Tab-separated table of C-alpha atoms in Angstrom:
chain	number	residue	atom	x	y	z
E	118	MET	CA	-22.544	68.988	71.210
E	119	LYS	CA	-23.078	66.648	68.191
E	120	THR	CA	-19.215	66.947	67.121
E	121	LEU	CA	-18.079	65.420	69.812
E	122	ILE	CA	-20.751	62.394	70.732
E	123	LYS	CA	-20.248	61.432	66.538
E	124	ILE	CA	-16.509	61.377	67.669
E	125	ILE	CA	-16.717	58.995	70.998
E	126	LYS	CA	-19.731	56.604	68.621
E	127	ASP	CA	-16.485	56.574	65.770
E	128	PHE	CA	-13.845	55.759	68.781
E	129	PRO	CA	-14.621	51.269	69.601
E	130	TRP	CA	-14.224	52.025	65.309
E	131	PHE	CA	-11.090	54.252	65.516
E	132	LEU	CA	-9.725	51.749	67.628
E	133	TRP	CA	-10.609	48.244	65.430
E	134	GLY	CA	-8.793	50.195	62.855
E	135	GLY	CA	-5.160	51.134	64.712
E	136	TRP	CA	-4.710	47.146	64.003
E	137	GLY	CA	-2.102	47.683	61.319
E	138	SER	CA	-0.384	50.691	63.757
E	139	ILE	CA	-0.275	47.835	66.743
E	140	ALA	CA	1.197	44.814	64.411
E	141	SER	CA	4.035	47.643	63.211
E	142	ILE	CA	4.797	47.911	66.476
E	143	PHE	CA	5.232	44.660	66.910
E	144	LEU	CA	7.902	44.189	64.428
E	145	PHE	CA	10.173	47.367	65.487
E	146	LEU	CA	9.890	45.471	68.978
E	147	ALA	CA	11.300	41.926	67.209
E	148	PHE	CA	13.842	43.914	65.638
E	149	TRP	CA	14.074	45.813	68.537
E	150	ASP	CA	15.332	42.534	69.891
E	151	LEU	CA	16.787	41.317	67.392
E	152	GLY	CA	19.130	44.356	67.936
E	153	SER	CA	20.124	43.652	71.466
E	154	GLN	CA	20.176	39.920	71.109
E	155	ILE	CA	23.519	40.853	69.041
E	156	TYR	CA	24.852	44.104	70.577
E	157	GLY	CA	24.373	42.482	73.977
E	158	SER	CA	22.715	44.302	77.287
E	159	LEU	CA	24.782	46.987	78.015
E	160	ILE	CA	24.376	48.450	74.584
E	161	LEU	CA	21.051	47.987	74.388
E	162	PRO	CA	18.831	46.721	76.470
E	163	SER	CA	16.550	43.980	75.361
E	164	PRO	CA	12.595	45.047	75.106
E	165	LYS	CA	11.670	43.160	78.268
E	166	GLU	CA	13.959	44.257	80.258
E	167	VAL	CA	12.997	48.077	79.604
E	168	PHE	CA	9.441	47.406	80.219
E	169	VAL	CA	10.245	45.586	83.519
E	170	SER	CA	12.331	48.313	83.877
E	171	MET	CA	9.143	50.434	82.981
E	172	ASN	CA	6.999	48.441	85.667
E	173	GLU	CA	9.070	49.307	88.279
E	174	LEU	CA	9.279	53.493	87.793
E	175	PHE	CA	5.545	53.215	87.405
E	176	THR	CA	5.059	52.024	90.882
E	177	SER	CA	7.753	54.417	91.976
E	178	ASP	CA	5.620	57.436	93.819
E	179	GLU	CA	9.692	59.798	92.893
E	180	PHE	CA	8.500	58.262	89.073
E	181	MET	CA	5.036	59.652	88.885
E	182	ILE	CA	5.975	63.517	90.102
E	183	ASP	CA	8.722	64.064	87.829
E	184	LEU	CA	6.194	62.870	85.175
E	185	LEU	CA	3.429	65.332	86.572
E	186	LEU	CA	5.142	67.525	86.657
E	187	THR	CA	6.826	67.163	83.191
E	188	VAL	CA	3.372	67.422	82.038
E	189	LYS	CA	2.608	69.899	83.971
E	190	ARG	CA	5.596	72.002	82.415
E	191	GLY	CA	4.562	71.166	79.320
E	192	ILE	CA	0.950	71.070	79.209
E	193	PHE	CA	1.670	75.027	80.697
E	194	ALA	CA	4.173	76.401	78.284
E	195	PHE	CA	1.888	75.188	75.996
E	196	GLY	CA	-1.878	76.908	76.672
E	197	ILE	CA	0.554	80.456	77.146
E	198	SER	CA	2.239	80.035	73.653
E	199	LEU	CA	-1.698	78.947	72.257
E	200	ALA	CA	-2.745	81.487	73.776
E	201	ILE	CA	0.244	84.119	72.706
E	202	GLY	CA	0.491	82.514	68.820
E	203	THR	CA	-3.216	82.860	68.158
E	204	ILE	CA	-4.093	85.855	69.606
E	205	LEU	CA	-0.781	87.437	67.511
E	206	GLY	CA	-1.158	85.613	65.065
E	207	LEU	CA	-4.928	86.435	63.904
E	208	LEU	CA	-4.457	90.047	64.800
E	209	ALA	CA	-0.631	90.257	62.427
E	210	GLY	CA	-2.931	88.285	59.188
E	211	TYR	CA	-6.124	91.223	59.763
E	212	PHE	CA	-3.503	93.800	59.111
E	213	VAL	CA	-1.491	93.307	56.208
E	214	THR	CA	1.551	95.801	57.396
E	215	ALA	CA	1.583	93.310	60.518
E	216	SER	CA	1.651	90.762	58.147
E	217	VAL	CA	4.266	91.600	56.163
E	218	MET	CA	6.799	92.646	59.541
E	219	SER	CA	5.950	90.233	61.565
E	220	ARG	CA	7.496	87.513	58.902
E	221	PRO	CA	10.657	87.695	59.273
E	222	ILE	CA	10.738	88.029	62.915
E	223	VAL	CA	8.896	84.292	62.384
E	224	THR	CA	12.071	82.727	60.945
E	225	ILE	CA	13.865	84.344	62.956
E	226	LEU	CA	11.879	82.662	65.492
E	227	VAL	CA	11.833	79.451	63.764
E	228	GLY	CA	15.192	79.654	63.058
E	229	ILE	CA	16.968	79.880	66.640
E	230	PRO	CA	17.555	75.844	67.561
E	231	PRO	CA	15.638	75.775	71.079
E	232	ILE	CA	19.233	74.461	72.338
E	233	ALA	CA	20.274	77.662	72.486
E	234	TRP	CA	17.708	79.375	73.924
E	235	ILE	CA	17.610	76.733	76.668
E	236	VAL	CA	21.496	78.226	76.937
E	237	LEU	CA	19.929	82.220	76.905
E	238	ALA	CA	17.420	81.208	79.393
E	239	MET	CA	19.331	78.907	81.703
E	240	ILE	CA	22.243	82.521	81.939
E	241	TRP	CA	18.944	84.316	82.159
E	242	PHE	CA	17.097	82.372	84.447
E	243	GLY	CA	18.842	80.029	86.382
E	244	PHE	CA	17.484	76.263	86.829
E	245	GLY	CA	14.352	75.615	87.192
E	246	ASP	CA	10.621	75.809	86.001
E	247	MET	CA	10.747	79.698	84.582
E	248	THR	CA	13.669	78.153	82.613
E	249	VAL	CA	12.094	74.793	80.893
E	250	MET	CA	8.640	76.848	79.947
E	251	PHE	CA	10.409	79.813	78.756
E	252	THR	CA	12.590	78.126	76.002
E	253	VAL	CA	8.855	75.104	75.546
E	254	VAL	CA	6.482	78.611	74.911
E	255	VAL	CA	9.172	80.670	72.580
E	256	ALA	CA	10.436	77.576	70.302
E	257	SER	CA	5.887	76.417	70.373
E	258	PHE	CA	5.286	80.280	69.397
E	259	PRO	CA	5.760	80.521	65.887
E	260	ILE	CA	4.495	77.588	65.139
E	261	VAL	CA	1.203	78.332	66.373
E	262	PHE	CA	1.676	82.190	65.523
E	263	VAL	CA	2.231	81.032	61.551
E	264	GLY	CA	-1.330	78.602	61.271
E	265	ALA	CA	-2.793	81.246	62.953
E	266	LEU	CA	-1.242	84.036	60.933
E	267	GLN	CA	-2.304	82.438	57.675
E	268	GLY	CA	-5.796	81.183	58.783
E	269	SER	CA	-6.446	84.860	59.269
E	270	ARG	CA	-5.049	85.656	55.764
E	271	THR	CA	-6.216	83.640	53.911
E	272	LEU	CA	-10.125	84.215	54.767
E	273	GLU	CA	-11.674	83.695	50.939
E	274	GLY	CA	-13.584	86.907	50.153
E	275	GLU	CA	-16.166	85.101	47.825
E	276	LEU	CA	-18.102	83.104	51.019
E	277	LYS	CA	-17.709	86.830	53.054
E	278	GLU	CA	-18.986	88.544	49.702
E	279	MET	CA	-21.868	84.525	49.513
E	280	MET	CA	-23.246	84.886	53.106
E	281	ASP	CA	-23.521	89.364	52.788
E	282	SER	CA	-25.853	88.248	49.751
E	283	PHE	CA	-28.310	86.798	52.366
E	284	HIS	CA	-28.074	89.554	55.026
E	285	ILE	CA	-25.687	86.843	57.777
E	286	GLY	CA	-25.317	88.732	60.486
E	287	PHE	CA	-22.555	88.780	62.399
E	288	TRP	CA	-22.459	86.205	64.776
E	289	GLN	CA	-23.777	83.605	62.570
E	290	LYS	CA	-21.020	84.339	60.044
E	291	CYS	CA	-17.967	84.319	63.162
E	292	LYS	CA	-20.407	80.721	63.944
E	293	ASP	CA	-20.021	79.608	60.676
E	294	LEU	CA	-18.008	81.554	58.732
E	295	TYR	CA	-15.005	82.282	60.213
E	296	PHE	CA	-15.041	80.355	63.163
E	297	PRO	CA	-14.673	76.302	61.040
E	298	HIS	CA	-12.087	78.244	58.670
E	299	LEU	CA	-9.550	79.813	61.449
E	300	PHE	CA	-10.197	76.265	63.308
E	301	SER	CA	-8.831	74.368	60.049
E	302	TYR	CA	-5.896	76.007	59.998
E	303	LEU	CA	-5.459	76.271	63.988
E	304	PHE	CA	-5.718	72.924	65.217
E	305	PRO	CA	-3.014	71.616	62.976
E	306	SER	CA	-0.832	73.649	64.889
E	307	TRP	CA	-1.436	73.102	67.556
E	308	VAL	CA	-1.690	69.198	66.951
E	309	SER	CA	2.572	69.957	65.614
E	310	ALA	CA	3.026	72.942	68.595
E	311	LEU	CA	1.347	69.896	71.051
E	312	GLY	CA	3.771	67.938	69.944
E	313	MET	CA	7.025	70.296	70.012
E	314	SER	CA	6.597	71.172	73.442
E	315	TRP	CA	6.498	67.704	74.798
E	316	LYS	CA	10.138	67.034	73.167
E	317	ILE	CA	11.542	70.572	73.792
E	318	VAL	CA	10.166	69.730	77.844
E	319	ILE	CA	11.885	66.604	77.934
E	320	MET	CA	15.206	68.399	76.408
E	321	ALA	CA	15.355	71.248	78.840
E	322	GLU	CA	14.354	69.170	81.556
E	323	LEU	CA	17.320	67.507	80.242
E	324	LEU	CA	19.976	70.209	80.322
E	325	SER	CA	18.462	73.270	83.202
E	326	ALA	CA	16.516	71.425	86.114
E	327	ASN	CA	16.953	69.455	88.994
E	328	ASP	CA	13.587	67.844	88.642
E	329	GLY	CA	10.644	66.339	85.726
E	330	ILE	CA	11.221	62.885	84.007
E	331	GLY	CA	13.478	65.157	81.990
E	332	ALA	CA	16.290	65.647	84.482
E	333	SER	CA	15.692	61.594	85.432
E	334	LEU	CA	17.120	60.702	81.849
E	335	ALA	CA	19.754	62.752	82.962
E	336	VAL	CA	20.159	60.510	86.272
E	337	ALA	CA	20.118	57.773	84.017
E	338	ARG	CA	22.188	58.507	81.248
E	339	SER	CA	24.691	59.407	84.546
E	340	HIS	CA	24.922	55.788	86.245
E	341	LEU	CA	24.803	54.645	82.393
E	342	ASP	CA	21.450	52.722	84.061
E	343	MET	CA	20.955	52.270	80.150
E	344	SER	CA	17.169	50.079	80.295
E	345	MET	CA	15.834	53.209	82.622
E	346	ALA	CA	17.119	55.602	79.990
E	347	LEU	CA	15.257	53.259	77.149
E	348	ALA	CA	11.822	53.269	79.680
E	349	LEU	CA	11.965	56.568	80.039
E	350	VAL	CA	12.235	57.345	76.426
E	351	CYS	CA	9.350	54.601	76.213
E	352	VAL	CA	7.217	56.638	78.380
E	353	MET	CA	7.766	59.856	76.754
E	354	ILE	CA	6.756	57.815	73.453
E	355	GLY	CA	4.211	56.837	74.888
E	356	VAL	CA	2.657	59.894	76.292
E	357	LEU	CA	2.877	61.268	72.962
E	358	LEU	CA	1.082	58.214	70.721
E	359	PHE	CA	-1.370	58.428	73.629
E	360	VAL	CA	-1.868	62.418	73.161
E	361	GLU	CA	-1.807	62.117	69.599
E	362	TYR	CA	-3.267	59.437	68.739
E	363	ILE	CA	-6.431	58.698	71.252
E	364	ILE	CA	-7.178	62.171	71.359
E	365	LEU	CA	-6.950	64.612	69.268
E	366	GLU	CA	-6.624	62.279	66.364
E	367	PRO	CA	-10.384	61.054	66.734
E	368	ILE	CA	-11.019	64.906	67.136
E	369	LYS	CA	-8.873	65.682	64.440
E	370	LYS	CA	-10.960	63.059	61.782
E	371	GLU	CA	-14.259	64.831	62.852
E	372	VAL	CA	-13.694	67.563	62.673
E	373	GLU	CA	-12.000	67.709	59.987
E	374	SER	CA	-13.730	65.483	57.548
E	375	TRP	CA	-15.224	67.775	55.113
E	376	ARG	CA	-11.288	68.292	53.166
E	377	ASP	CA	-10.998	66.226	50.142
J	297	MET	CA	-45.138	98.239	44.520
J	298	GLU	CA	-42.253	96.747	45.120
J	299	ARG	CA	-39.536	97.755	42.813
J	300	LEU	CA	-35.968	98.002	41.759
J	301	GLU	CA	-35.099	100.984	40.082
J	302	VAL	CA	-30.994	101.819	38.967
J	303	LYS	CA	-30.427	105.982	37.517
J	304	GLU	CA	-28.215	106.965	36.376
J	305	LEU	CA	-25.077	104.558	37.895
J	306	ASN	CA	-21.452	104.676	37.475
J	307	PHE	CA	-19.005	102.939	38.531
J	308	TYR	CA	-14.971	102.970	38.847
J	309	PHE	CA	-12.621	100.853	39.505
J	310	GLY	CA	-9.582	103.227	40.423
J	311	PHE	CA	-9.366	105.401	36.916
J	312	THR	CA	-10.897	102.603	34.874
J	313	GLN	CA	-14.360	103.547	34.001
J	314	ILE	CA	-16.476	100.519	34.543
J	315	LEU	CA	-19.970	101.209	33.846
J	316	LYS	CA	-21.657	104.088	32.318
J	317	ASP	CA	-24.970	105.743	32.573
J	318	ILE	CA	-27.117	103.386	33.497
J	319	ASN	CA	-30.333	103.519	33.449
J	320	PHE	CA	-33.384	100.646	33.778
J	321	VAL	CA	-37.244	99.467	36.438
J	322	LEU	CA	-37.340	96.640	37.384
J	323	ASN	CA	-40.956	96.430	38.650
J	324	SER	CA	-42.628	93.521	40.958
J	325	ASN	CA	-42.879	89.922	38.961
J	326	GLU	CA	-40.593	90.731	36.304
J	327	ILE	CA	-38.108	88.845	34.844
J	328	ILE	CA	-34.760	91.173	32.828
J	329	SER	CA	-31.771	90.073	31.369
J	330	ILE	CA	-29.147	92.060	31.184
J	331	VAL	CA	-26.635	89.828	27.846
J	332	GLY	CA	-23.484	90.976	27.754
J	333	PRO	CA	-20.385	89.418	26.324
J	334	SER	CA	-17.615	88.373	28.938
J	335	GLY	CA	-15.460	91.269	31.450
J	336	GLY	CA	-18.876	93.799	30.035
J	337	GLY	CA	-19.215	94.926	33.785
J	338	LYS	CA	-22.350	92.332	34.199
J	339	THR	CA	-21.463	91.823	37.890
J	340	THR	CA	-20.492	94.764	38.971
J	341	LEU	CA	-24.134	95.281	37.727
J	342	LEU	CA	-25.570	93.440	40.060
J	343	LYS	CA	-23.627	93.165	43.081
J	344	LEU	CA	-24.091	96.873	43.086
J	345	CYS	CA	-28.354	96.515	42.837
J	346	ALA	CA	-27.514	93.666	45.542
J	347	ARG	CA	-25.346	96.239	47.422
J	348	LEU	CA	-22.350	93.651	47.669
J	349	LEU	CA	-20.714	96.676	46.193
J	350	ASP	CA	-21.438	100.707	47.651
J	351	VAL	CA	-22.896	103.357	45.254
J	352	THR	CA	-20.327	106.219	44.435
J	353	GLU	CA	-22.862	107.590	41.455
J	354	GLY	CA	-26.123	107.848	41.268
J	355	SER	CA	-28.886	105.529	42.592
J	356	ILE	CA	-30.456	101.596	42.999
J	357	ASP	CA	-33.165	102.193	44.674
J	358	ASN	CA	-34.936	98.675	46.086
J	359	THR	CA	-37.976	99.027	47.557
J	360	PHE	CA	-37.718	94.812	47.597
J	361	SER	CA	-39.030	93.239	51.180
J	362	SER	CA	-36.853	89.753	49.988
J	363	SER	CA	-33.570	89.066	48.651
J	364	ALA	CA	-31.583	86.231	47.535
J	365	PHE	CA	-28.080	85.758	45.079
J	366	THR	CA	-27.350	83.122	43.038
J	367	PHE	CA	-23.754	82.864	42.104
J	368	GLN	CA	-22.117	81.178	38.735
J	369	ASP	CA	-19.873	78.603	40.966
J	370	ALA	CA	-22.178	77.796	43.525
J	371	ARG	CA	-19.988	79.147	47.294
J	372	LEU	CA	-20.801	76.795	49.223
J	373	LEU	CA	-19.410	76.383	52.943
J	374	PRO	CA	-17.633	73.061	52.205
J	375	TRP	CA	-17.569	72.796	56.096
J	376	LYS	CA	-21.101	72.221	55.934
J	377	THR	CA	-23.395	69.667	54.698
J	378	VAL	CA	-26.027	70.115	51.659
J	379	ILE	CA	-28.960	70.101	53.929
J	380	GLU	CA	-26.746	72.576	55.995
J	381	ASN	CA	-25.518	74.991	53.009
J	382	ILE	CA	-29.200	75.311	52.120
J	383	MET	CA	-30.857	75.911	55.305
J	384	LEU	CA	-28.092	78.493	55.720
J	385	PRO	CA	-29.998	81.981	54.908
J	386	LEU	CA	-33.259	80.657	57.382
J	387	VAL	CA	-30.882	79.144	60.435
J	388	ALA	CA	-31.561	83.149	61.583
J	389	LYS	CA	-34.716	83.901	61.643
J	390	THR	CA	-36.488	80.665	61.804
J	391	LYS	CA	-35.684	77.734	64.884
J	392	ILE	CA	-33.516	75.194	63.315
J	393	ASP	CA	-36.358	72.090	63.037
J	394	VAL	CA	-38.399	74.376	61.020
J	395	ALA	CA	-35.204	75.483	58.442
J	396	TYR	CA	-34.694	70.925	59.179
J	397	GLN	CA	-37.366	70.467	57.526
J	398	GLU	CA	-38.239	73.995	54.537
J	399	ALA	CA	-34.629	73.287	53.719
J	400	CYS	CA	-35.095	69.268	52.842
J	401	SER	CA	-38.727	69.922	51.630
J	402	ILE	CA	-36.948	72.184	49.006
J	403	ALA	CA	-33.735	69.414	48.133
J	404	LEU	CA	-36.410	67.016	46.910
J	405	ARG	CA	-38.364	69.213	45.245
J	406	PHE	CA	-34.816	70.685	43.218
J	407	GLY	CA	-33.774	67.000	41.982
J	408	LEU	CA	-31.641	66.144	45.182
J	409	GLU	CA	-31.930	62.624	47.361
J	410	GLU	CA	-31.816	61.852	51.129
J	411	LYS	CA	-28.914	59.810	50.372
J	412	ASP	CA	-27.039	62.305	49.360
J	413	PHE	CA	-28.147	65.485	52.078
J	414	GLU	CA	-25.313	64.547	55.030
J	415	LYS	CA	-22.540	64.859	52.271
J	416	PHE	CA	-20.490	67.263	52.107
J	417	PRO	CA	-19.550	69.711	48.936
J	418	LYS	CA	-16.563	67.869	48.514
J	419	ASP	CA	-18.164	64.658	46.971
J	420	LEU	CA	-20.982	67.124	45.245
J	421	SER	CA	-20.588	67.437	41.210
J	422	GLY	CA	-20.906	70.473	39.576
J	423	GLY	CA	-24.608	70.612	39.259
J	424	MET	CA	-24.962	68.909	42.238
J	425	LYS	CA	-23.246	71.619	44.093
J	426	GLN	CA	-25.655	74.639	41.135
J	427	ARG	CA	-29.234	72.549	42.260
J	428	VAL	CA	-27.802	73.454	46.587
J	429	ASN	CA	-26.778	77.159	45.595
J	430	PHE	CA	-30.358	77.028	43.848
J	431	ALA	CA	-32.773	75.899	46.805
J	432	ARG	CA	-30.059	78.044	49.014
J	433	ALA	CA	-31.259	80.698	47.264
J	434	LEU	CA	-35.217	79.708	46.541
J	435	ILE	CA	-35.072	78.226	50.531
J	436	THR	CA	-36.484	81.969	52.028
J	437	LYS	CA	-39.120	82.583	48.969
J	438	PRO	CA	-37.673	85.652	47.980
J	439	LYS	CA	-39.099	88.411	46.365
J	440	LEU	CA	-36.919	88.939	43.625
J	441	LEU	CA	-33.559	87.155	43.257
J	442	PHE	CA	-30.630	87.675	41.493
J	443	LEU	CA	-28.465	85.062	39.439
J	444	ASP	CA	-25.469	85.628	38.375
J	445	GLU	CA	-24.837	83.549	35.367
J	446	PRO	CA	-25.629	80.205	37.009
J	447	PHE	CA	-26.522	77.677	34.394
J	448	SER	CA	-23.690	78.532	32.444
J	449	ALA	CA	-21.453	75.475	33.460
J	450	LEU	CA	-24.636	72.800	32.773
J	451	ASP	CA	-25.192	70.347	30.353
J	452	ILE	CA	-28.644	71.140	28.678
J	453	GLY	CA	-30.517	68.605	30.532
J	454	LEU	CA	-30.109	70.265	34.301
J	455	LYS	CA	-29.906	73.992	32.579
J	456	ARG	CA	-33.964	73.751	31.357
J	457	GLU	CA	-34.268	71.474	34.845
J	458	LEU	CA	-33.603	74.697	36.713
J	459	GLN	CA	-34.270	77.104	34.581
J	460	ASP	CA	-38.070	75.912	35.106
J	461	PHE	CA	-37.174	77.149	38.730
J	462	VAL	CA	-36.787	79.741	38.136
J	463	LEU	CA	-40.121	81.095	36.602
J	464	GLN	CA	-41.868	78.628	38.311
J	465	SER	CA	-40.746	80.691	41.552
J	466	SER	CA	-41.115	83.225	40.205
J	467	GLU	CA	-44.754	82.787	39.176
J	468	ASP	CA	-45.848	80.412	42.981
J	469	PHE	CA	-44.003	83.394	44.880
J	470	GLY	CA	-44.201	86.503	42.456
J	471	THR	CA	-39.861	86.924	42.235
J	472	SER	CA	-39.113	88.924	39.917
J	473	VAL	CA	-35.527	88.195	38.432
J	474	LEU	CA	-32.662	90.662	37.459
J	475	PHE	CA	-30.457	87.669	35.699
J	476	ILE	CA	-27.343	88.643	33.592
J	477	THR	CA	-25.899	86.339	31.380
J	478	HIS	CA	-23.933	85.857	27.860
J	479	ASP	CA	-26.401	83.590	26.505
J	480	LEU	CA	-29.460	84.666	24.401
J	481	MET	CA	-31.259	82.009	23.968
J	482	GLU	CA	-31.377	81.891	27.840
J	483	ALA	CA	-31.979	85.427	27.465
J	484	ILE	CA	-34.729	84.814	25.291
J	485	ARG	CA	-36.659	82.065	27.332
J	486	LEU	CA	-36.914	83.226	30.124
J	487	SER	CA	-36.668	87.117	30.575
J	488	ASP	CA	-39.663	89.950	29.705
J	489	LYS	CA	-36.893	92.077	28.661
J	490	ILE	CA	-33.415	91.821	27.807
J	491	LEU	CA	-31.085	94.852	28.110
J	492	LEU	CA	-28.087	94.381	25.787
J	493	LEU	CA	-25.034	95.889	27.954
J	494	LYS	CA	-21.434	96.837	25.504
J	495	SER	CA	-18.205	97.064	27.034
J	496	ASP	CA	-15.498	99.183	28.079
J	497	PRO	CA	-17.382	101.107	30.064
J	498	GLY	CA	-20.609	98.559	30.339
J	499	GLU	CA	-22.778	100.709	28.489
J	500	ILE	CA	-26.517	99.754	28.005
J	501	ILE	CA	-27.073	100.625	24.394
J	502	LYS	CA	-30.311	98.209	24.084
J	503	ASN	CA	-33.780	97.159	25.214
J	504	TYR	CA	-36.210	94.628	23.908
J	505	GLU	CA	-39.234	93.670	25.053
J	506	ILE	CA	-40.940	90.186	24.679
J	507	ASN	CA	-44.579	89.635	24.783
J	508	THR	CA	-44.854	86.304	24.200
J	509	PRO	CA	-45.907	84.488	27.558
J	510	LYS	CA	-42.976	81.868	28.279
J	511	SER	CA	-45.102	79.731	28.835
J	512	GLN	CA	-45.157	79.716	24.688
J	513	ARG	CA	-41.433	80.169	24.640
J	514	ASN	CA	-41.115	76.635	22.433
J	515	ASP	CA	-38.105	75.638	20.755
J	516	GLU	CA	-38.786	77.325	17.835
J	517	PHE	CA	-39.735	80.407	19.297
J	518	VAL	CA	-36.804	80.672	20.935
J	519	PHE	CA	-35.136	79.822	17.882
J	520	ALA	CA	-36.873	82.358	15.502
J	521	LYS	CA	-35.873	85.132	18.295
J	522	THR	CA	-32.230	84.546	18.747
J	523	LYS	CA	-31.739	84.938	15.074
J	524	GLU	CA	-33.434	87.639	15.304
J	525	PHE	CA	-31.775	89.338	17.678
J	526	LEU	CA	-27.950	87.818	16.033
J	527	ASP	CA	-28.836	90.164	12.659
J	528	ASP	CA	-28.899	93.039	15.004
J	529	CYS	CA	-26.432	94.648	14.011
J	530	ASP	CA	-26.042	96.061	17.498
J	531	VAL	CA	-25.889	92.083	19.178
J	532	ILE	CA	-23.169	92.243	16.650
J	533	ASN	CA	-21.140	95.109	17.649
J	534	THR	CA	-21.421	94.147	20.928
J	535	PHE	CA	-20.243	90.261	21.003
J	536	GLU	CA	-17.883	91.725	18.079
J	537	ILE	CA	-19.643	88.632	16.171
J	538	LYS	CA	-17.462	88.206	13.388
J	539	VAL	CA	-20.178	88.091	9.914
J	540	ARG	CA	-19.125	85.992	7.619
């Protein structure tokens, strides 16, 4: 609770610190506009055209339904991979044999490109929700799993010994030792898994679904509607930036303030 | 009367014998140092006494109602602030705000300043970490204090200051101390009894008693006594001192 209040209190300062990032984004927009002036709007529409298309997107109900659907799929699949990855990773870290055995399997899972999973999932589940969510789960699960595994493998014996020397009970040990330690490994892995999930949900939709913003991107491509395609890309990046910088970054800053 | 009694204690790591036939008694309000070379099993003996390791042969009978441990490295929780680290042993036993008040007052007594209270261990110097380590151990007013060479990496000023805290606490609350060190002068200054532990395997080969009251142990006394110790052939052999 104290942490939450501190996060909210520090939030305006955090935003104020964002001027540098905003300046660099504007610089990027300037180069984009320059590119559009050189190559013409068929190849690279100007930022203004794209923002107009984006505005159209946000006023259409159809798009909002698609966006919501994609977000829902992403969150649901991310939630599943987070739960399974965290639980299995912690368990595997607890048992030496399990952690040794799971390493190569995780390496294989990480090594398989998501596009291969999409093809497999399309054969197994056909078009639709299941394929998209399966791909997201299977691609982001290893990231969470490895984070949890490393967290539970590196629980420090020395700090546990210190707590034992004060006869500190199991629950306080969980609260003051195990949880903060595990969280410091889990949180960054959750953040990278979330980013991964978002990218893959769109890719999977593009190839294996008829709805969602990934599918809208496929439609824009078939119509050669460059400004619509770029507007969709901007929305995708916007969602990611919002989640990463506005929601996760302040939390991360607060919960990791004890680190070097 | 509260006491810690170690009887016929043997300890092995695998097939290597670490401790051999250890016997001693630590009575209430007494300070015992165990001196010996590094790697001689001193820390193992202390951990056995503090029940951080399981006794396999022999017995350790501890009737002290409470105990605390200070480690050589401060072992602070990196995600907790100075005050939170100090109040750690109290949190489960008393109300949070009482524990907080107590932690603040003991922190001030140990030379920490109010501006340091909300710092994390990463922002503390080695000496400050050790102050927090001591404050954390003494906040519970333990009846028995285990010290695992906590002064070894400190400058002489801070060393003296923290040693005085230990003596003060022993006087104020009747805290007994079991103290391991490889520094003879430190042992002479603080203890009532000094046990000499030779290594491979760790075995107590001599037991010295110092009867001079601690308040009268000035530098001359400590130097003279140290000289006496260094001339003792058991000390020479145990520490493998080259005689010139």
